[in-house]
Amino acid sequence: MEYHIDRSALKFWTEKEMRLEGAHLLDLCNEALGQGQPVWTPFLGQALANWLEGILQREGLAFRLEGGFPDAERVRFLMVEDPDVLDNVPSEIRALQATPADPRGKLDHRQVLGSLMGLGLKREVIGDIRLTEQCCFVAVAQEIADFLLSQWDKAGRERIRVEAVEKDVEIPLEQGKERRITAASSRIDAVASSGFNVSRTMFQELIQQGKVKRNDRMVAKADLEVKPGDILSCRGYGRMRLLEFQETRKGRMAWNVILYTPHKH
């Protein structure tokens, strides 16, 4: 296969799994260049999406981002060689709504994602999962939507009803709480331990256990520097979006953040 895009871009990734995913995305880019046909990527987390967007901009390949929801974190790229056809390609993302059969039932992110993976699906065909008090909305690749409508009937212990979301239904923005926190530095262990309200020592242990991610990439070192726009997640504690910071008179870092905590039963 003749590659049109410089493969040296893969050196950006140190993790073998991310390098393999990146190689697959470059193959898809070359399909869009070589065949002149629209090509969709799988759903991508923030790290891969940012990397791919930079490559597409550098190569001058026209693209469109879609996540299915307002302000989606997981997105698919539509890539075309001819920018004139970009707006004429229909979406290949569908939104589904899952509601507990028991009006008192509650869903959480882990239940929903686990039940979808339990049906034999890969994470790459599933976008954001957005929870409300009454139900959840899930963005999925179009090719699996009908399968889920007929086969997905349980999440955790909850029996669910699943239906397609009509285009005129307004899907709510993910609800989070804006807070102001202070930290001794911009190291991830300092900022995240303050935001998640755990001790710095405990958060360092969570990093060692592989439970912490920044922008959808596993964090290996507690001294990693964070910046505005980063999304930090910690298994069992939720997620945090960093907005902006300023230095206080006492030399500490005051951050504005949005906290998304796990949905509890």
Tab-separated table of C-alpha atoms in Angstrom:
chain	number	residue	atom	x	y	z
A	1	MET	CA	0.000	0.000	0.000
A	2	GLU	CA	1.410	3.407	-0.917
A	3	TYR	CA	1.213	5.829	1.977
A	4	HIS	CA	0.491	9.445	1.188
A	5	ILE	CA	0.880	10.689	4.759
A	6	ASP	CA	4.195	10.684	6.598
A	7	ARG	CA	4.184	7.775	9.053
A	8	SER	CA	6.722	9.500	11.280
A	9	ALA	CA	3.764	11.138	13.018
A	10	LEU	CA	3.325	7.821	14.855
A	11	LYS	CA	6.471	8.553	16.866
A	12	PHE	CA	4.299	10.876	18.939
A	13	TRP	CA	2.862	7.820	20.714
A	14	THR	CA	4.967	5.923	23.201
A	15	GLU	CA	2.238	3.402	24.075
A	16	LYS	CA	2.012	0.479	21.653
A	17	GLU	CA	-1.803	0.450	21.717
A	18	MET	CA	-2.047	4.157	20.872
A	19	ARG	CA	0.518	3.775	18.085
A	20	LEU	CA	-1.552	0.960	16.553
A	21	GLU	CA	-4.710	3.058	16.730
A	22	GLY	CA	-2.849	5.976	15.194
A	23	ALA	CA	-1.603	3.761	12.343
A	24	HIS	CA	-5.175	2.691	11.617
A	25	LEU	CA	-6.264	6.344	11.486
A	26	LEU	CA	-3.481	7.159	9.014
A	27	ASP	CA	-4.703	4.265	6.851
A	28	LEU	CA	-8.179	5.807	6.879
A	29	CYS	CA	-6.710	9.183	5.897
A	30	ASN	CA	-5.016	7.538	2.937
A	31	GLU	CA	-8.287	5.897	1.922
A	32	ALA	CA	-9.921	9.317	1.816
A	33	LEU	CA	-7.033	10.655	-0.259
A	34	GLY	CA	-6.656	7.698	-2.583
A	35	GLN	CA	-10.271	6.719	-3.260
A	36	GLY	CA	-11.881	10.135	-3.285
A	37	GLN	CA	-14.702	8.753	-1.118
A	38	PRO	CA	-15.889	9.996	2.279
A	39	VAL	CA	-14.329	8.033	5.136
A	40	TRP	CA	-15.459	7.934	8.764
A	41	THR	CA	-13.198	7.212	11.719
A	42	PRO	CA	-14.331	5.292	14.803
A	43	PHE	CA	-15.254	7.300	17.896
A	44	LEU	CA	-12.063	8.816	19.282
A	45	GLY	CA	-11.127	10.047	22.718
A	46	GLN	CA	-9.663	13.492	23.153
A	47	ALA	CA	-6.003	12.503	22.832
A	48	LEU	CA	-6.376	10.723	19.475
A	49	ALA	CA	-8.832	13.336	18.215
A	50	ASN	CA	-6.419	16.200	18.913
A	51	TRP	CA	-3.557	14.300	17.243
A	52	LEU	CA	-5.591	13.447	14.147
A	53	GLU	CA	-6.974	16.961	13.784
A	54	GLY	CA	-3.441	18.340	13.691
A	55	ILE	CA	-2.462	15.877	10.949
A	56	LEU	CA	-5.543	16.640	8.837
A	57	GLN	CA	-4.931	20.365	9.094
A	58	ARG	CA	-1.286	19.881	8.104
A	59	GLU	CA	-2.201	17.667	5.143
A	60	GLY	CA	-5.038	19.929	3.955
A	61	LEU	CA	-7.593	17.103	4.081
A	62	ALA	CA	-11.144	18.376	4.596
A	63	PHE	CA	-12.917	16.992	7.648
A	64	ARG	CA	-15.970	17.337	9.873
A	65	LEU	CA	-16.265	16.450	13.552
A	66	GLU	CA	-19.390	14.842	14.996
A	67	GLY	CA	-20.164	13.489	18.438
A	68	GLY	CA	-23.937	13.174	18.355
A	69	PHE	CA	-24.353	15.403	21.416
A	70	PRO	CA	-23.660	19.052	22.204
A	71	ASP	CA	-20.115	19.451	23.528
A	72	ALA	CA	-19.322	15.755	22.996
A	73	GLU	CA	-15.950	14.486	24.194
A	74	ARG	CA	-15.815	11.360	22.023
A	75	VAL	CA	-16.085	12.241	18.336
A	76	ARG	CA	-15.934	10.755	14.845
A	77	PHE	CA	-14.152	12.424	11.929
A	78	LEU	CA	-15.610	12.519	8.444
A	79	MET	CA	-12.693	12.928	6.017
A	80	VAL	CA	-12.993	13.842	2.329
A	81	GLU	CA	-10.551	14.945	-0.323
A	82	ASP	CA	-13.027	17.353	-1.936
A	83	PRO	CA	-14.233	19.953	0.606
A	84	ASP	CA	-17.233	20.795	-1.600
A	85	VAL	CA	-18.918	17.499	-0.708
A	86	LEU	CA	-18.256	17.724	3.028
A	87	ASP	CA	-21.628	19.206	3.988
A	88	ASN	CA	-23.573	16.824	1.745
A	89	VAL	CA	-22.529	13.635	3.530
A	90	PRO	CA	-25.216	12.522	6.021
A	91	SER	CA	-24.345	11.795	9.622
A	92	GLU	CA	-23.470	8.236	10.620
A	93	ILE	CA	-24.145	8.732	14.327
A	94	ARG	CA	-27.419	7.935	16.054
A	95	ALA	CA	-28.519	8.796	19.550
A	96	LEU	CA	-30.379	6.272	21.694
A	97	GLN	CA	-32.269	6.804	24.920
A	98	ALA	CA	-32.312	4.126	27.612
A	99	THR	CA	-34.875	4.410	30.430
A	100	PRO	CA	-35.207	2.053	33.423
A	101	ALA	CA	-38.386	-0.008	33.270
A	102	ASP	CA	-38.760	0.626	37.006
A	103	PRO	CA	-39.531	4.348	37.539
A	104	ARG	CA	-37.396	4.184	40.703
A	105	GLY	CA	-34.440	2.719	38.824
A	106	LYS	CA	-31.184	4.603	38.266
A	107	LEU	CA	-28.413	4.095	35.725
A	108	ASP	CA	-24.735	4.880	36.062
A	109	HIS	CA	-21.970	5.176	33.495
A	110	ARG	CA	-20.276	1.911	34.407
A	111	GLN	CA	-23.540	-0.044	34.192
A	112	VAL	CA	-24.391	1.352	30.788
A	113	LEU	CA	-20.949	0.948	29.225
A	114	GLY	CA	-20.517	-2.507	30.743
A	115	SER	CA	-23.836	-3.702	29.336
A	116	LEU	CA	-22.933	-2.427	25.871
A	117	MET	CA	-19.529	-4.100	25.937
A	118	GLY	CA	-21.241	-7.243	27.217
A	119	LEU	CA	-23.149	-7.385	23.934
A	120	GLY	CA	-19.829	-7.879	22.141
A	121	LEU	CA	-19.394	-4.253	21.020
A	122	LYS	CA	-16.074	-2.450	20.847
A	123	ARG	CA	-15.571	0.929	22.513
A	124	GLU	CA	-14.847	2.501	19.134
A	125	VAL	CA	-18.517	2.273	18.056
A	126	ILE	CA	-19.782	3.959	21.243
A	127	GLY	CA	-19.593	7.682	21.823
A	128	ASP	CA	-20.522	9.709	24.896
A	129	ILE	CA	-22.875	8.389	27.550
A	130	ARG	CA	-24.916	11.206	29.026
A	131	LEU	CA	-26.870	10.582	32.229
A	132	THR	CA	-29.913	12.364	33.610
A	133	GLU	CA	-31.980	11.597	36.695
A	134	GLN	CA	-34.536	9.680	34.619
A	135	CYS	CA	-32.558	8.058	31.792
A	136	CYS	CA	-29.376	8.068	29.772
A	137	PHE	CA	-28.529	9.039	26.210
A	138	VAL	CA	-25.868	7.181	24.228
A	139	ALA	CA	-24.294	8.193	20.922
A	140	VAL	CA	-23.518	5.159	18.752
A	141	ALA	CA	-22.272	4.394	15.256
A	142	GLN	CA	-25.180	4.098	12.857
A	143	GLU	CA	-24.309	0.520	11.900
A	144	ILE	CA	-25.040	-0.827	15.406
A	145	ALA	CA	-28.136	1.240	16.241
A	146	ASP	CA	-30.734	-1.253	15.005
A	147	PHE	CA	-28.958	-4.104	16.780
A	148	LEU	CA	-29.115	-2.191	20.070
A	149	LEU	CA	-32.747	-1.254	19.603
A	150	SER	CA	-33.623	-4.941	19.396
A	151	GLN	CA	-31.074	-6.546	21.749
A	152	TRP	CA	-30.116	-4.065	24.479
A	153	ASP	CA	-32.643	-4.587	27.283
A	154	LYS	CA	-30.600	-4.528	30.487
A	155	ALA	CA	-27.926	-2.352	32.146
A	156	GLY	CA	-26.512	-3.848	35.300
A	157	ARG	CA	-29.536	-5.120	37.211
A	158	GLU	CA	-31.884	-2.611	35.620
A	159	ARG	CA	-34.270	-3.644	32.889
A	160	ILE	CA	-34.372	-0.837	30.319
A	161	ARG	CA	-36.445	0.420	27.424
A	162	VAL	CA	-34.385	1.638	24.479
A	163	GLU	CA	-35.605	3.941	21.730
A	164	ALA	CA	-34.086	6.080	19.012
A	165	VAL	CA	-33.882	9.789	19.767
A	166	GLU	CA	-35.767	11.877	17.236
A	167	LYS	CA	-33.939	14.798	15.681
A	168	ASP	CA	-36.157	17.391	17.363
A	169	VAL	CA	-35.425	16.042	20.882
A	170	GLU	CA	-33.020	18.279	22.757
A	171	ILE	CA	-30.316	16.246	24.453
A	172	PRO	CA	-29.204	17.983	27.648
A	173	LEU	CA	-25.684	19.181	28.213
A	174	GLU	CA	-23.723	17.103	30.664
A	175	GLN	CA	-24.343	18.484	34.118
A	176	GLY	CA	-21.329	19.439	36.179
A	177	LYS	CA	-20.594	21.767	39.070
A	178	GLU	CA	-18.184	24.641	38.638
A	179	ARG	CA	-15.802	25.035	41.528
A	180	ARG	CA	-12.740	27.022	42.457
A	181	ILE	CA	-9.900	24.996	43.955
A	182	THR	CA	-6.366	25.791	45.034
A	183	ALA	CA	-3.261	23.670	44.655
A	184	ALA	CA	0.403	24.023	45.522
A	185	SER	CA	1.430	23.637	41.863
A	186	SER	CA	0.135	22.627	38.425
A	187	ARG	CA	1.191	18.999	38.923
A	188	ILE	CA	-1.632	16.578	38.293
A	189	ASP	CA	-1.433	15.061	41.776
A	190	ALA	CA	-1.755	18.499	43.369
A	191	VAL	CA	-4.613	19.755	41.195
A	192	ALA	CA	-6.652	16.558	40.954
A	193	SER	CA	-6.355	15.620	44.626
A	194	SER	CA	-7.767	19.036	45.495
A	195	GLY	CA	-10.574	18.754	42.956
A	196	PHE	CA	-11.556	15.197	43.873
A	197	ASN	CA	-11.100	15.923	47.585
A	198	VAL	CA	-8.658	13.118	48.360
A	199	SER	CA	-5.211	13.267	49.905
A	200	ARG	CA	-2.274	13.818	47.590
A	201	THR	CA	-0.690	10.569	48.790
A	202	MET	CA	-3.854	8.624	48.019
A	203	PHE	CA	-4.107	10.177	44.567
A	204	GLN	CA	-0.513	9.180	43.821
A	205	GLU	CA	-1.504	5.606	44.704
A	206	LEU	CA	-4.476	5.841	42.318
A	207	ILE	CA	-2.054	6.877	39.564
A	208	GLN	CA	0.151	3.863	40.336
A	209	GLN	CA	-2.943	1.633	40.128
A	210	GLY	CA	-3.657	2.882	36.590
A	211	LYS	CA	-6.918	4.593	37.540
A	212	VAL	CA	-6.092	8.124	36.371
A	213	LYS	CA	-6.283	9.568	32.862
A	214	ARG	CA	-5.641	12.946	31.312
A	215	ASN	CA	-7.400	13.601	28.008
A	216	ASP	CA	-8.201	9.890	27.698
A	217	ARG	CA	-4.557	8.813	28.141
A	218	MET	CA	-3.325	6.866	31.141
A	219	VAL	CA	-1.227	8.926	33.549
A	220	ALA	CA	1.988	7.245	34.709
A	221	LYS	CA	3.703	10.051	36.648
A	222	ALA	CA	2.376	12.206	39.472
A	223	ASP	CA	4.486	15.200	38.398
A	224	LEU	CA	2.728	15.550	35.033
A	225	GLU	CA	1.907	19.223	34.409
A	226	VAL	CA	-1.709	20.052	33.556
A	227	LYS	CA	-3.104	23.016	31.654
A	228	PRO	CA	-6.447	24.718	30.925
A	229	GLY	CA	-8.649	22.577	28.708
A	230	ASP	CA	-7.383	19.279	30.121
A	231	ILE	CA	-9.919	16.672	31.225
A	232	LEU	CA	-8.806	14.602	34.192
A	233	SER	CA	-10.585	11.401	35.165
A	234	CYS	CA	-10.166	9.033	38.065
A	235	ARG	CA	-12.003	5.734	38.282
A	236	GLY	CA	-14.577	5.915	41.056
A	237	TYR	CA	-14.264	9.672	41.539
A	238	GLY	CA	-15.526	11.104	38.258
A	239	ARG	CA	-14.041	13.621	35.846
A	240	MET	CA	-12.843	17.191	35.984
A	241	ARG	CA	-12.452	19.785	33.239
A	242	LEU	CA	-9.809	22.457	33.923
A	243	LEU	CA	-10.927	25.915	32.827
A	244	GLU	CA	-8.395	28.543	33.894
A	245	PHE	CA	-6.017	29.384	36.710
A	246	GLN	CA	-4.214	32.264	38.321
A	247	GLU	CA	-1.508	32.515	40.925
A	248	THR	CA	-2.581	33.633	44.386
A	249	ARG	CA	-0.704	36.105	46.563
A	250	LYS	CA	0.672	33.207	48.541
A	251	GLY	CA	2.126	31.557	45.432
A	252	ARG	CA	-0.502	28.828	45.101
A	253	MET	CA	-2.496	28.012	41.946
A	254	ALA	CA	-6.213	28.871	41.981
A	255	TRP	CA	-8.119	26.884	39.351
A	256	ASN	CA	-11.659	27.154	38.039
A	257	VAL	CA	-12.842	23.631	37.229
A	258	ILE	CA	-16.016	21.760	36.351
A	259	LEU	CA	-16.555	18.533	38.278
A	260	TYR	CA	-18.562	15.634	36.872
A	261	THR	CA	-19.082	13.140	39.658
A	262	PRO	CA	-20.208	9.528	39.209
A	263	HIS	CA	-23.970	9.002	39.241
A	264	LYS	CA	-24.858	7.210	42.469
A	265	HIS	CA	-27.723	4.869	43.231
